[in-house]
Structures are given as structure tokens and as C-alpha cells.
PDB file of C-alpha atoms in Angstrom:
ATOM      1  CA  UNK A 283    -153.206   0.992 -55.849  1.00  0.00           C
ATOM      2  CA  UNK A 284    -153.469   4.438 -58.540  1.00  0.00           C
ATOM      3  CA  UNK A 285    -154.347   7.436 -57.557  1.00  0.00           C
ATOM      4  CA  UNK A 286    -155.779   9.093 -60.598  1.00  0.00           C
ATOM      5  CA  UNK A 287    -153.764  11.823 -61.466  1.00  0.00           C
ATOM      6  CA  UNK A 288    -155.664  15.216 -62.628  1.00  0.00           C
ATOM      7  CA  UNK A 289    -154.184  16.656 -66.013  1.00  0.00           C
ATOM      8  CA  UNK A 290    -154.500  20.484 -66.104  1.00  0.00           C
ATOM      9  CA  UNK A 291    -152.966  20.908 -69.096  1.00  0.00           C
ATOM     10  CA  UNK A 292    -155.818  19.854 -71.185  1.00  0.00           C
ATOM     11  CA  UNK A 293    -157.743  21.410 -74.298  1.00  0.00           C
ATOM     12  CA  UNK A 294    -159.667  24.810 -72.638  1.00  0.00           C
ATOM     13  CA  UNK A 295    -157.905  23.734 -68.730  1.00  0.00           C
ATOM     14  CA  UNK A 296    -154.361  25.479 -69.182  1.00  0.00           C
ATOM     15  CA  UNK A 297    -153.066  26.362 -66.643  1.00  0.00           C
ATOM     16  CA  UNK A 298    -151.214  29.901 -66.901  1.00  0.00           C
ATOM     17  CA  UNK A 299    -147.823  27.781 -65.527  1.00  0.00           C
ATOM     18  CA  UNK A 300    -148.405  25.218 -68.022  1.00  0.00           C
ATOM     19  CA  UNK A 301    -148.654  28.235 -70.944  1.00  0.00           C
ATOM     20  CA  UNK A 302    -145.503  30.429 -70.075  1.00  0.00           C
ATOM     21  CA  UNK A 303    -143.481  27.379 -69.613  1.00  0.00           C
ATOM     22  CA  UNK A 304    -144.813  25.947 -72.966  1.00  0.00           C
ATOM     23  CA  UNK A 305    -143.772  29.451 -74.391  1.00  0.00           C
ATOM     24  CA  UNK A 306    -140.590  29.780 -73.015  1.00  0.00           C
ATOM     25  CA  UNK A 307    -139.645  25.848 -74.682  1.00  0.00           C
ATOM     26  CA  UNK A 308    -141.018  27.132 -77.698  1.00  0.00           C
ATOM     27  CA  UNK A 309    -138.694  29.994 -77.517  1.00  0.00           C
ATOM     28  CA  UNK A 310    -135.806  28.063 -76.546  1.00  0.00           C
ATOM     29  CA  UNK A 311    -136.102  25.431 -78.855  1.00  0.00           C
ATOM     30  CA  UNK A 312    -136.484  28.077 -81.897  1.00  0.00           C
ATOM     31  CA  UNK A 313    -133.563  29.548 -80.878  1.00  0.00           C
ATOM     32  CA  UNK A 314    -131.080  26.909 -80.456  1.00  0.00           C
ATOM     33  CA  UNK A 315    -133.234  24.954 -83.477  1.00  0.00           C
ATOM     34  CA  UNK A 316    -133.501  21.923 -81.900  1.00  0.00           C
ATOM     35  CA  UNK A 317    -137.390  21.357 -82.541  1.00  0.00           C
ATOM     36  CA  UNK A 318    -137.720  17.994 -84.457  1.00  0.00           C
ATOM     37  CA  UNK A 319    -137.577  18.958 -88.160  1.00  0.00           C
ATOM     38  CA  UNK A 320    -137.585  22.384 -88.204  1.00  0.00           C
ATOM     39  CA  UNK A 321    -133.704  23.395 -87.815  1.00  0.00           C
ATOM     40  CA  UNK A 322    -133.370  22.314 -91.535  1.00  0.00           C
ATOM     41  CA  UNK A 323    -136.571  23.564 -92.433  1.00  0.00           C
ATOM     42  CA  UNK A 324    -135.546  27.229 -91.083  1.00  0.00           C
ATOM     43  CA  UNK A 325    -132.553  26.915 -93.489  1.00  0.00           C
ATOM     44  CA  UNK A 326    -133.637  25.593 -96.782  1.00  0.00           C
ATOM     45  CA  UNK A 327    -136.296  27.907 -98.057  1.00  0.00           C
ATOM     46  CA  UNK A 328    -137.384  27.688-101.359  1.00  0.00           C
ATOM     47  CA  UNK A 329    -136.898  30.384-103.883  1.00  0.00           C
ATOM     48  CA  UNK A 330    -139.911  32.250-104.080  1.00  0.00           C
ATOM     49  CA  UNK A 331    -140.347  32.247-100.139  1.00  0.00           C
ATOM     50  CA  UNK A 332    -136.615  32.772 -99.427  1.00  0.00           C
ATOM     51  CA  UNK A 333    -137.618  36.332-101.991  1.00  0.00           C
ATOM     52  CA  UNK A 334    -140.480  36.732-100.227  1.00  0.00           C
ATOM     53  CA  UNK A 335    -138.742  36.883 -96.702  1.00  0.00           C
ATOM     54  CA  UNK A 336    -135.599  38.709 -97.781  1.00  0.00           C
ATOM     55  CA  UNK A 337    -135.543  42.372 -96.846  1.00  0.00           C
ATOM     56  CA  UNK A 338    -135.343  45.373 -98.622  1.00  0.00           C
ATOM     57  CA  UNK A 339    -131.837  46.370-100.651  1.00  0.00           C
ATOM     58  CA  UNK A 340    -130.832  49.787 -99.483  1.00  0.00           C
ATOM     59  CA  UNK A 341    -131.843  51.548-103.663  1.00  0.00           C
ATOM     60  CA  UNK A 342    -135.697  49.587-103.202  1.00  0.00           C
ATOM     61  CA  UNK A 343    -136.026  51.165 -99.724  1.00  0.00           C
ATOM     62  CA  UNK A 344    -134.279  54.179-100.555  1.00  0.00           C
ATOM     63  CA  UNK A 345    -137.041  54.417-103.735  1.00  0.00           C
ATOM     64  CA  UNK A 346    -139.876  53.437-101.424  1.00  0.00           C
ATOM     65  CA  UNK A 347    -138.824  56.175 -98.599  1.00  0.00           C
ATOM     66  CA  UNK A 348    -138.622  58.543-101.789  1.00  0.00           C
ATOM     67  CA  UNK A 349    -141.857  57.314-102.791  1.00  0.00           C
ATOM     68  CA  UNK A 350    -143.927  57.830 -99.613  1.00  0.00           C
ATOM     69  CA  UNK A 351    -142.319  61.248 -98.544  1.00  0.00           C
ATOM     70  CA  UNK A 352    -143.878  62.457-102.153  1.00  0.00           C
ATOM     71  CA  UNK A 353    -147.307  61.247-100.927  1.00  0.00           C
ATOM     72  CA  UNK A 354    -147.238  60.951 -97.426  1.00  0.00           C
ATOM     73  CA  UNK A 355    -150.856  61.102 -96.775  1.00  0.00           C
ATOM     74  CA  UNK A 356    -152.031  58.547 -99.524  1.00  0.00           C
ATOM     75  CA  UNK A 357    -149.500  56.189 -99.729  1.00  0.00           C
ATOM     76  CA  UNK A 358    -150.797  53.285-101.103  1.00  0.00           C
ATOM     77  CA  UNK A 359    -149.064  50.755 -99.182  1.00  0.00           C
ATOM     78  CA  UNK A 360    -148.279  52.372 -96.323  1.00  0.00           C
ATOM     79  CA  UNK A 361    -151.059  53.997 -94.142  1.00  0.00           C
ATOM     80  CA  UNK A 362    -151.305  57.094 -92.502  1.00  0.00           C
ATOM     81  CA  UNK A 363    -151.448  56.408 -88.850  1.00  0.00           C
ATOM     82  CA  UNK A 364    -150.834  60.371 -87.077  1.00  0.00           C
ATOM     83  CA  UNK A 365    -154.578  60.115 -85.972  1.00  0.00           C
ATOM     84  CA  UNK A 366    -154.795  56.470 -84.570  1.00  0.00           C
ATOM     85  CA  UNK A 367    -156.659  56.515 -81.806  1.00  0.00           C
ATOM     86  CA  UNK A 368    -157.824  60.275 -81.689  1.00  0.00           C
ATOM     87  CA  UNK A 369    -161.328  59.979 -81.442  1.00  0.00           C
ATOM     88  CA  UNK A 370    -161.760  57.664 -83.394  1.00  0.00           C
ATOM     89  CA  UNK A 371    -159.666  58.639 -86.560  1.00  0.00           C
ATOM     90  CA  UNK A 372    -161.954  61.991 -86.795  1.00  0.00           C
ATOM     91  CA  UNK A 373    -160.019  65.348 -87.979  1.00  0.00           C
ATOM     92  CA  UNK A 374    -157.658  66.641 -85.670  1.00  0.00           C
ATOM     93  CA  UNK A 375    -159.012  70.543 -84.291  1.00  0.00           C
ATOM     94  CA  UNK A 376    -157.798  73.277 -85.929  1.00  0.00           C
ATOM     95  CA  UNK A 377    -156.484  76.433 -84.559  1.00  0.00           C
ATOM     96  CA  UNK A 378    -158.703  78.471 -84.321  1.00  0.00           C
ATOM     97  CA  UNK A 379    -158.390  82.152 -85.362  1.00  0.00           C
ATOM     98  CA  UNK A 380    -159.579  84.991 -83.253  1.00  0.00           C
ATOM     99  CA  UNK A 381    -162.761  85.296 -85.742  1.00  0.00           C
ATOM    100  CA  UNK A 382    -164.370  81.996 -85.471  1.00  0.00           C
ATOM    101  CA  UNK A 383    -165.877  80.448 -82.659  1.00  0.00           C
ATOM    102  CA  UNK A 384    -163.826  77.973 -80.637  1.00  0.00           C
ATOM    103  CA  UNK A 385    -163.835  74.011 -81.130  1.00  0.00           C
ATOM    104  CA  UNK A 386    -163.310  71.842 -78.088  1.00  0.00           C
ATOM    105  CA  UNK A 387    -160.213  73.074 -76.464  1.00  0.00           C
ATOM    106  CA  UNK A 388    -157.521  74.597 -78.781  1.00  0.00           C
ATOM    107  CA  UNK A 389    -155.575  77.645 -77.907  1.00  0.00           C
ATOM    108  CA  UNK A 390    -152.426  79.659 -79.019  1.00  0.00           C
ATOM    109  CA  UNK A 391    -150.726  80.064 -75.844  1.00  0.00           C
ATOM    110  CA  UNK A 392    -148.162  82.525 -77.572  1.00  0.00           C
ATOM    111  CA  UNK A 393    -150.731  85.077 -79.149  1.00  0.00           C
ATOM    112  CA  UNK A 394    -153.710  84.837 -76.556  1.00  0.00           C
ATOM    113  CA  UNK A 395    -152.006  84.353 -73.362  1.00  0.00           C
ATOM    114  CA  UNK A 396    -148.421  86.187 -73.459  1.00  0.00           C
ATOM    115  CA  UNK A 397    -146.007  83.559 -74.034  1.00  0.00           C
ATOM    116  CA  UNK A 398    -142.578  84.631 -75.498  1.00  0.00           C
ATOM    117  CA  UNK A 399    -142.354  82.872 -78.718  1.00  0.00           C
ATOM    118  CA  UNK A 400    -137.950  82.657 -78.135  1.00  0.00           C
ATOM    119  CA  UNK A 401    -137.663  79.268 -76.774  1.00  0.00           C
ATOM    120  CA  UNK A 402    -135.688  80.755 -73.449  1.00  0.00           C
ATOM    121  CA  UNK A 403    -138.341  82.854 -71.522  1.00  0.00           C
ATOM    122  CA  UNK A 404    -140.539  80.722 -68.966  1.00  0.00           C
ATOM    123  CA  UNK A 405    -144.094  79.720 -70.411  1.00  0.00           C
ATOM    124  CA  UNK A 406    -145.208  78.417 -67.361  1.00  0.00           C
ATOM    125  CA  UNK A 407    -147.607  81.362 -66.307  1.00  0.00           C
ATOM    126  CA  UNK A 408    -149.149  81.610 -69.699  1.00  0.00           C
ATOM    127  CA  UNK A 409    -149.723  78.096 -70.136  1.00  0.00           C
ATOM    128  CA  UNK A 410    -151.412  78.148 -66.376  1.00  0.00           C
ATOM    129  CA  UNK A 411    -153.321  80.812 -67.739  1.00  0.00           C
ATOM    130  CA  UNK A 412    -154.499  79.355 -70.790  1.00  0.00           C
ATOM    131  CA  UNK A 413    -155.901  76.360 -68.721  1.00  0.00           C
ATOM    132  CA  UNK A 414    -157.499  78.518 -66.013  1.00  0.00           C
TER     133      UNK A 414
END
């Protein structure tokens, strides 16, 4: 007599077992390339996509680093990212001067709450200050 044996490793009932050790032979077998028909494939690219997949010779990236430090901001191929993820890519505060009305909180612990500016005296009390 059969018992009938329950597959868990079926479309949209994988088990989490059954993923990571699916993963890790994936992994393994790209790394020794022993997949069925892939270790040759890895190694005979055609032209354009071996060109494609090549990187960078030190003069193009040396051109393109020369390129985006001349416009940083605006690059067109690469993007600024400094304000990922600060509220939502909205301008960062600026400081404010002792004119103008204050903007969330921004503060010059050096000018409004005694801080040595000399890299060697303790800011500890003015920064404790500035937050009380």
C-alpha cells in the first residue's frame, strides 16, 4: 500500500527550507559552473554582449569621473542621490542666519551656543545646550 506523499515545494507552497536550499544550489552550481549548459555559455559571449559586459578602461572612467565632478548635481547618467530618503527628496534646511526666522530644527552650535570652533576643546556642553 502508498501513502500519498504531500509535495510542499509546489507553485505558491514553498516552503522557506525548500527556497534557501534551492538558492544555495543555485549558488553553488554558478560557481563551480556545473549547471547543464551554462558553463560554456558563461564563457563564449558574443561580441556585442561580451562589450556590453566589459568594464570600464581606466582613461573612459578616468573621463567619466572628470565628467561628473564638472557637473555633479546634473549628471546625466549618474543621479544625485545626497537627499535619498530625506523627506522625501525635499530641500535639505538651511542655516539659518540670526535675521530670519527658524526652519524645523537647524542650529550653529559654534556661534549660538559657545562651542570652540578648534577641533580640541570639548563641545559637549554646547551641543547639550543647543538641544535643551
Amino acid at each position: 500500500e502508498r501513502k500519498a506523499v504531500r509535495i510542499m515545494a509546489t507553485h505558491g507552497n514553498i516552503s522557506r527550507r525548500g527556497l534557501l536550499g534551492g538558492a544555495a544550489a543555485v549558488v553553488a552550481a554558478t560557481a563551480t559552473h556545473t549547471m547543464s549548459g551554462t558553463a560554456t555559455a558563461t564563457h563564449t559571449m558574443s561580441g556585442t554582449a561580451a562589450a556590453t559586459h566589459r568594464a570600464l578602461a581606466p582613461a573612459e572612467s578616468a573621463a567619466l569621473w572628470r565628467e561628473f565632478t564638472a557637473t555633479p548635481y546634473t549628471h546625466p547618467q549618474i543621479p544625485f542621490i545626497g537627499r535619498a530618503g530625506y523627506r522625501a527628496g525635499s530641500a535639505l534646511p538651511s542655516r539659518r542666519s540670526r535675521k530670519a526666522a527658524a526652519r524645523g530644527f537647524v542650529t550653529d552650535v559654534v556661534r549660538d551656543h559657545g562651542a570652540r570652533p578648534d577641533g580640541l576643546a570639548d563641545a559637549a556642553p554646547a551641543i547639550n545646550r543647543a538641544i535643551a
